PDB file of C-alpha atoms in Angstrom:
ATOM      1  CA  MET A   1      -2.637  85.389  84.348  1.00 67.00           C
ATOM      2  CA  ASN A   2      -3.050  84.786  88.034  1.00 72.00           C
ATOM      3  CA  PRO A   3      -3.015  81.158  89.308  1.00 72.00           C
ATOM      4  CA  ASP A   4      -6.401  81.846  90.926  1.00 75.00           C
ATOM      5  CA  ASP A   5      -7.818  82.233  87.412  1.00 79.00           C
ATOM      6  CA  TYR A   6      -7.429  78.481  86.862  1.00 82.00           C
ATOM      7  CA  ASN A   7      -9.582  75.607  88.096  1.00 79.00           C
ATOM      8  CA  ASP A   8      -8.485  72.272  89.607  1.00 80.00           C
ATOM      9  CA  HIS A   9      -7.841  70.838  86.124  1.00 78.00           C
ATOM     10  CA  GLY A  10      -5.499  73.678  85.165  1.00 80.00           C
ATOM     11  CA  MET A  11      -8.001  75.326  82.815  1.00 83.00           C
ATOM     12  CA  LEU A  12      -9.049  78.970  82.892  1.00 87.00           C
ATOM     13  CA  ARG A  13     -12.216  79.611  84.862  1.00 89.00           C
ATOM     14  CA  LEU A  14     -15.115  80.622  82.679  1.00 92.00           C
ATOM     15  CA  PRO A  15     -16.208  84.255  83.125  1.00 92.00           C
ATOM     16  CA  LEU A  16     -19.644  85.152  84.461  1.00 94.00           C
ATOM     17  CA  TRP A  17     -20.616  86.612  81.082  1.00 95.00           C
ATOM     18  CA  PHE A  18     -20.089  83.195  79.485  1.00 96.00           C
ATOM     19  CA  TRP A  19     -22.853  81.748  81.670  1.00 96.00           C
ATOM     20  CA  THR A  20     -25.088  84.752  81.003  1.00 96.00           C
ATOM     21  CA  ILE A  21     -24.662  84.312  77.258  1.00 96.00           C
ATOM     22  CA  LEU A  22     -25.446  80.588  77.500  1.00 96.00           C
ATOM     23  CA  ILE A  23     -28.666  81.361  79.360  1.00 96.00           C
ATOM     24  CA  LEU A  24     -29.575  83.999  76.792  1.00 95.00           C
ATOM     25  CA  GLN A  25     -28.876  81.668  73.878  1.00 95.00           C
ATOM     26  CA  ALA A  26     -30.701  78.705  75.438  1.00 95.00           C
ATOM     27  CA  ARG A  27     -33.713  80.777  76.522  1.00 94.00           C
ATOM     28  CA  THR A  28     -36.200  78.612  74.597  1.00 93.00           C
ATOM     29  CA  TRP A  29     -34.933  75.517  76.396  1.00 94.00           C
ATOM     30  CA  LEU A  30     -35.241  77.266  79.763  1.00 93.00           C
ATOM     31  CA  LEU A  31     -38.785  78.331  78.944  1.00 91.00           C
ATOM     32  CA  PHE A  32     -39.580  74.780  77.838  1.00 92.00           C
ATOM     33  CA  VAL A  33     -38.319  73.389  81.163  1.00 92.00           C
ATOM     34  CA  MET A  34     -40.269  76.030  83.100  1.00 90.00           C
ATOM     35  CA  ALA A  35     -43.413  75.205  81.104  1.00 89.00           C
ATOM     36  CA  GLY A  36     -42.929  71.518  81.852  1.00 89.00           C
ATOM     37  CA  ALA A  37     -42.537  72.238  85.543  1.00 90.00           C
ATOM     38  CA  SER A  38     -45.715  74.325  85.707  1.00 83.00           C
ATOM     39  CA  ARG A  39     -47.855  71.573  84.082  1.00 78.00           C
ATOM     40  CA  GLN A  40     -51.306  73.256  83.952  1.00 82.00           C
ATOM     41  CA  GLN A  41     -50.070  76.644  82.705  1.00 85.00           C
ATOM     42  CA  GLY A  42     -47.186  75.240  80.630  1.00 83.00           C
ATOM     43  CA  SER A  43     -49.019  75.351  77.332  1.00 85.00           C
ATOM     44  CA  ASP A  44     -50.251  78.888  78.018  1.00 85.00           C
ATOM     45  CA  LEU A  45     -46.728  79.979  78.929  1.00 84.00           C
ATOM     46  CA  LEU A  46     -45.282  78.626  75.673  1.00 85.00           C
ATOM     47  CA  THR A  47     -48.100  80.199  73.649  1.00 83.00           C
ATOM     48  CA  LEU A  48     -47.492  83.541  75.356  1.00 81.00           C
ATOM     49  CA  PHE A  49     -43.802  83.667  74.390  1.00 82.00           C
ATOM     50  CA  TYR A  50     -44.029  81.684  71.147  1.00 83.00           C
ATOM     51  CA  PRO A  51     -47.410  82.224  69.439  1.00 79.00           C
ATOM     52  CA  ASP A  52     -45.840  80.917  66.227  1.00 81.00           C
ATOM     53  CA  GLN A  53     -44.920  77.254  66.597  1.00 85.00           C
ATOM     54  CA  GLN A  54     -42.157  77.524  63.981  1.00 87.00           C
ATOM     55  CA  SER A  55     -40.317  80.172  66.012  1.00 86.00           C
ATOM     56  CA  PHE A  56     -40.493  77.850  69.026  1.00 90.00           C
ATOM     57  CA  TRP A  57     -38.886  74.980  67.106  1.00 93.00           C
ATOM     58  CA  SER A  58     -36.211  77.223  65.594  1.00 92.00           C
ATOM     59  CA  GLY A  59     -35.495  78.513  69.111  1.00 92.00           C
ATOM     60  CA  MET A  60     -35.162  74.927  70.343  1.00 94.00           C
ATOM     61  CA  LEU A  61     -32.790  74.091  67.478  1.00 95.00           C
ATOM     62  CA  LEU A  62     -30.663  77.220  67.965  1.00 95.00           C
ATOM     63  CA  GLY A  63     -30.660  76.683  71.739  1.00 95.00           C
ATOM     64  CA  LEU A  64     -29.356  73.129  71.494  1.00 95.00           C
ATOM     65  CA  PRO A  65     -25.633  74.027  71.082  1.00 94.00           C
ATOM     66  CA  PRO A  66     -25.612  76.343  74.139  1.00 96.00           C
ATOM     67  CA  ALA A  67     -27.380  73.665  76.178  1.00 94.00           C
ATOM     68  CA  LEU A  68     -24.821  71.061  75.094  1.00 94.00           C
ATOM     69  CA  VAL A  69     -21.896  73.405  75.801  1.00 95.00           C
ATOM     70  CA  PHE A  70     -23.386  74.025  79.239  1.00 94.00           C
ATOM     71  CA  LEU A  71     -23.450  70.282  79.900  1.00 93.00           C
ATOM     72  CA  LEU A  72     -19.916  69.869  78.526  1.00 94.00           C
ATOM     73  CA  SER A  73     -18.436  72.783  80.486  1.00 92.00           C
ATOM     74  CA  GLY A  74     -17.841  70.730  83.621  1.00 88.00           C
ATOM     75  CA  ARG A  75     -15.974  68.049  81.674  1.00 89.00           C
ATOM     76  CA  ARG A  76     -14.152  70.241  79.149  1.00 89.00           C
ATOM     77  CA  HIS A  77     -10.798  68.896  80.313  1.00 85.00           C
ATOM     78  CA  VAL A  78     -11.863  65.415  79.151  1.00 88.00           C
ATOM     79  CA  TRP A  79     -12.880  66.473  75.620  1.00 90.00           C
ATOM     80  CA  PRO A  80     -10.721  69.501  74.761  1.00 88.00           C
ATOM     81  CA  ARG A  81     -11.221  69.253  70.974  1.00 91.00           C
ATOM     82  CA  ILE A  82     -14.994  69.175  71.299  1.00 93.00           C
ATOM     83  CA  TRP A  83     -14.757  72.055  73.763  1.00 93.00           C
ATOM     84  CA  GLN A  84     -12.714  74.114  71.289  1.00 94.00           C
ATOM     85  CA  ALA A  85     -15.262  73.430  68.543  1.00 95.00           C
ATOM     86  CA  GLY A  86     -17.964  74.673  70.918  1.00 95.00           C
ATOM     87  CA  TYR A  87     -16.616  78.224  70.639  1.00 96.00           C
ATOM     88  CA  TRP A  88     -17.160  78.273  66.884  1.00 96.00           C
ATOM     89  CA  LEU A  89     -20.479  76.451  67.097  1.00 96.00           C
ATOM     90  CA  LEU A  90     -21.835  78.987  69.573  1.00 96.00           C
ATOM     91  CA  LEU A  91     -20.479  81.863  67.499  1.00 96.00           C
ATOM     92  CA  ALA A  92     -22.235  80.544  64.399  1.00 96.00           C
ATOM     93  CA  GLY A  93     -25.441  80.072  66.389  1.00 95.00           C
ATOM     94  CA  MET A  94     -25.275  83.649  67.640  1.00 95.00           C
ATOM     95  CA  PHE A  95     -24.838  84.957  64.091  1.00 95.00           C
ATOM     96  CA  VAL A  96     -27.818  82.911  62.883  1.00 95.00           C
ATOM     97  CA  THR A  97     -29.985  83.975  65.829  1.00 93.00           C
ATOM     98  CA  PHE A  98     -29.131  87.625  65.330  1.00 90.00           C
ATOM     99  CA  ALA A  99     -29.726  87.399  61.572  1.00 92.00           C
ATOM    100  CA  LEU A 100     -33.108  85.716  62.057  1.00 89.00           C
ATOM    101  CA  GLN A 101     -34.113  88.352  64.603  1.00 88.00           C
ATOM    102  CA  GLY A 102     -33.095  91.144  62.255  1.00 87.00           C
ATOM    103  CA  LEU A 103     -34.992  89.536  59.399  1.00 89.00           C
ATOM    104  CA  GLY A 104     -38.050  89.062  61.579  1.00 83.00           C
ATOM    105  CA  LEU A 105     -37.976  92.677  62.763  1.00 83.00           C
ATOM    106  CA  TRP A 106     -37.460  93.947  59.223  1.00 87.00           C
ATOM    107  CA  GLN A 107     -40.296  91.869  57.746  1.00 85.00           C
ATOM    108  CA  SER A 108     -42.713  92.522  60.592  1.00 79.00           C
ATOM    109  CA  THR A 109     -45.887  94.263  59.516  1.00 76.00           C
ATOM    110  CA  ASP A 110     -47.186  94.475  63.083  1.00 79.00           C
ATOM    111  CA  MET A 111     -46.031  96.832  65.764  1.00 81.00           C
ATOM    112  CA  ILE A 112     -42.590  95.704  66.927  1.00 81.00           C
ATOM    113  CA  SER A 113     -42.672  94.698  70.572  1.00 80.00           C
ATOM    114  CA  GLY A 114     -40.242  96.009  73.132  1.00 82.00           C
ATOM    115  CA  VAL A 115     -39.324  92.448  74.096  1.00 82.00           C
ATOM    116  CA  ASP A 116     -38.164  91.716  70.538  1.00 84.00           C
ATOM    117  CA  ILE A 117     -36.021  94.855  70.494  1.00 88.00           C
ATOM    118  CA  VAL A 118     -34.520  94.104  73.921  1.00 91.00           C
ATOM    119  CA  LEU A 119     -33.720  90.508  72.914  1.00 90.00           C
ATOM    120  CA  ALA A 120     -32.102  91.703  69.683  1.00 91.00           C
ATOM    121  CA  LEU A 121     -29.983  94.214  71.616  1.00 93.00           C
ATOM    122  CA  LEU A 122     -28.978  91.580  74.193  1.00 95.00           C
ATOM    123  CA  ASP A 123     -28.049  89.166  71.423  1.00 94.00           C
ATOM    124  CA  ALA A 124     -25.995  91.888  69.716  1.00 94.00           C
ATOM    125  CA  ALA A 125     -24.182  92.615  72.990  1.00 96.00           C
ATOM    126  CA  ALA A 126     -23.564  88.895  73.544  1.00 96.00           C
ATOM    127  CA  LEU A 127     -22.171  88.542  70.039  1.00 95.00           C
ATOM    128  CA  ALA A 128     -19.893  91.558  70.530  1.00 96.00           C
ATOM    129  CA  TYR A 129     -18.603  90.179  73.839  1.00 97.00           C
ATOM    130  CA  TRP A 130     -18.049  86.756  72.289  1.00 96.00           C
ATOM    131  CA  LEU A 131     -15.984  88.279  69.496  1.00 96.00           C
ATOM    132  CA  LEU A 132     -14.027  90.818  71.567  1.00 97.00           C
ATOM    133  CA  SER A 133     -13.272  89.028  74.839  1.00 95.00           C
ATOM    134  CA  ARG A 134      -9.728  87.691  74.907  1.00 93.00           C
ATOM    135  CA  ARG A 135     -10.374  85.984  78.218  1.00 92.00           C
ATOM    136  CA  LEU A 136     -13.335  84.065  76.839  1.00 94.00           C
ATOM    137  CA  ARG A 137     -11.395  83.044  73.733  1.00 94.00           C
ATOM    138  CA  ALA A 138      -8.522  81.843  75.958  1.00 91.00           C
ATOM    139  CA  CYS A 139     -10.971  79.653  77.911  1.00 91.00           C
ATOM    140  CA  PHE A 140     -11.591  77.688  74.716  1.00 92.00           C
ATOM    141  CA  ASP A 141      -7.891  77.462  73.818  1.00 86.00           C
ATOM    142  CA  ALA A 142      -6.129  74.299  75.004  1.00 71.00           C
ATOM    143  CA  SER A 143      -2.768  76.085  75.126  1.00 69.00           C
ATOM    144  CA  HIS A 144      -3.966  78.202  78.077  1.00 63.00           C
ATOM    145  CA  ARG A 145      -3.616  75.436  80.625  1.00 63.00           C
ATOM    146  CA  LEU A 146      -1.747  75.800  83.860  1.00 56.00           C
ATOM    147  CA  ALA A 147       1.171  73.411  83.763  1.00 54.00           C
TER     148      ALA A 147
END
């Protein structure tokens, strides 16, 4: 690896796709923050994307690990063991999210929306990248520090 691939703490820089996946996985939290910022239309915005309140709360629960990993990412050199566990926690969350989406699409009696299909495909791509990217896996490995 190139020395430019490391940050000031000697850890590998996180790839752009890592941040994209975090945003995708924490999308309910982002929508919640946007709804809070828009005050008058916030409730309408949440109802538009989450007509079922249970799906909103499951999205908040599944989005919590990516939000926490996002907050931890700047201080990962301080808590390397927690950082390493974050890889597996996010992987498990992606599997659960994808499984719930598949179950929801399979059990749906209504017309399946294009948004649901696009989100399922994006989640599948994120899961594939998470599993196949050596660079991303190395970012969570404490042995890949610049001495």
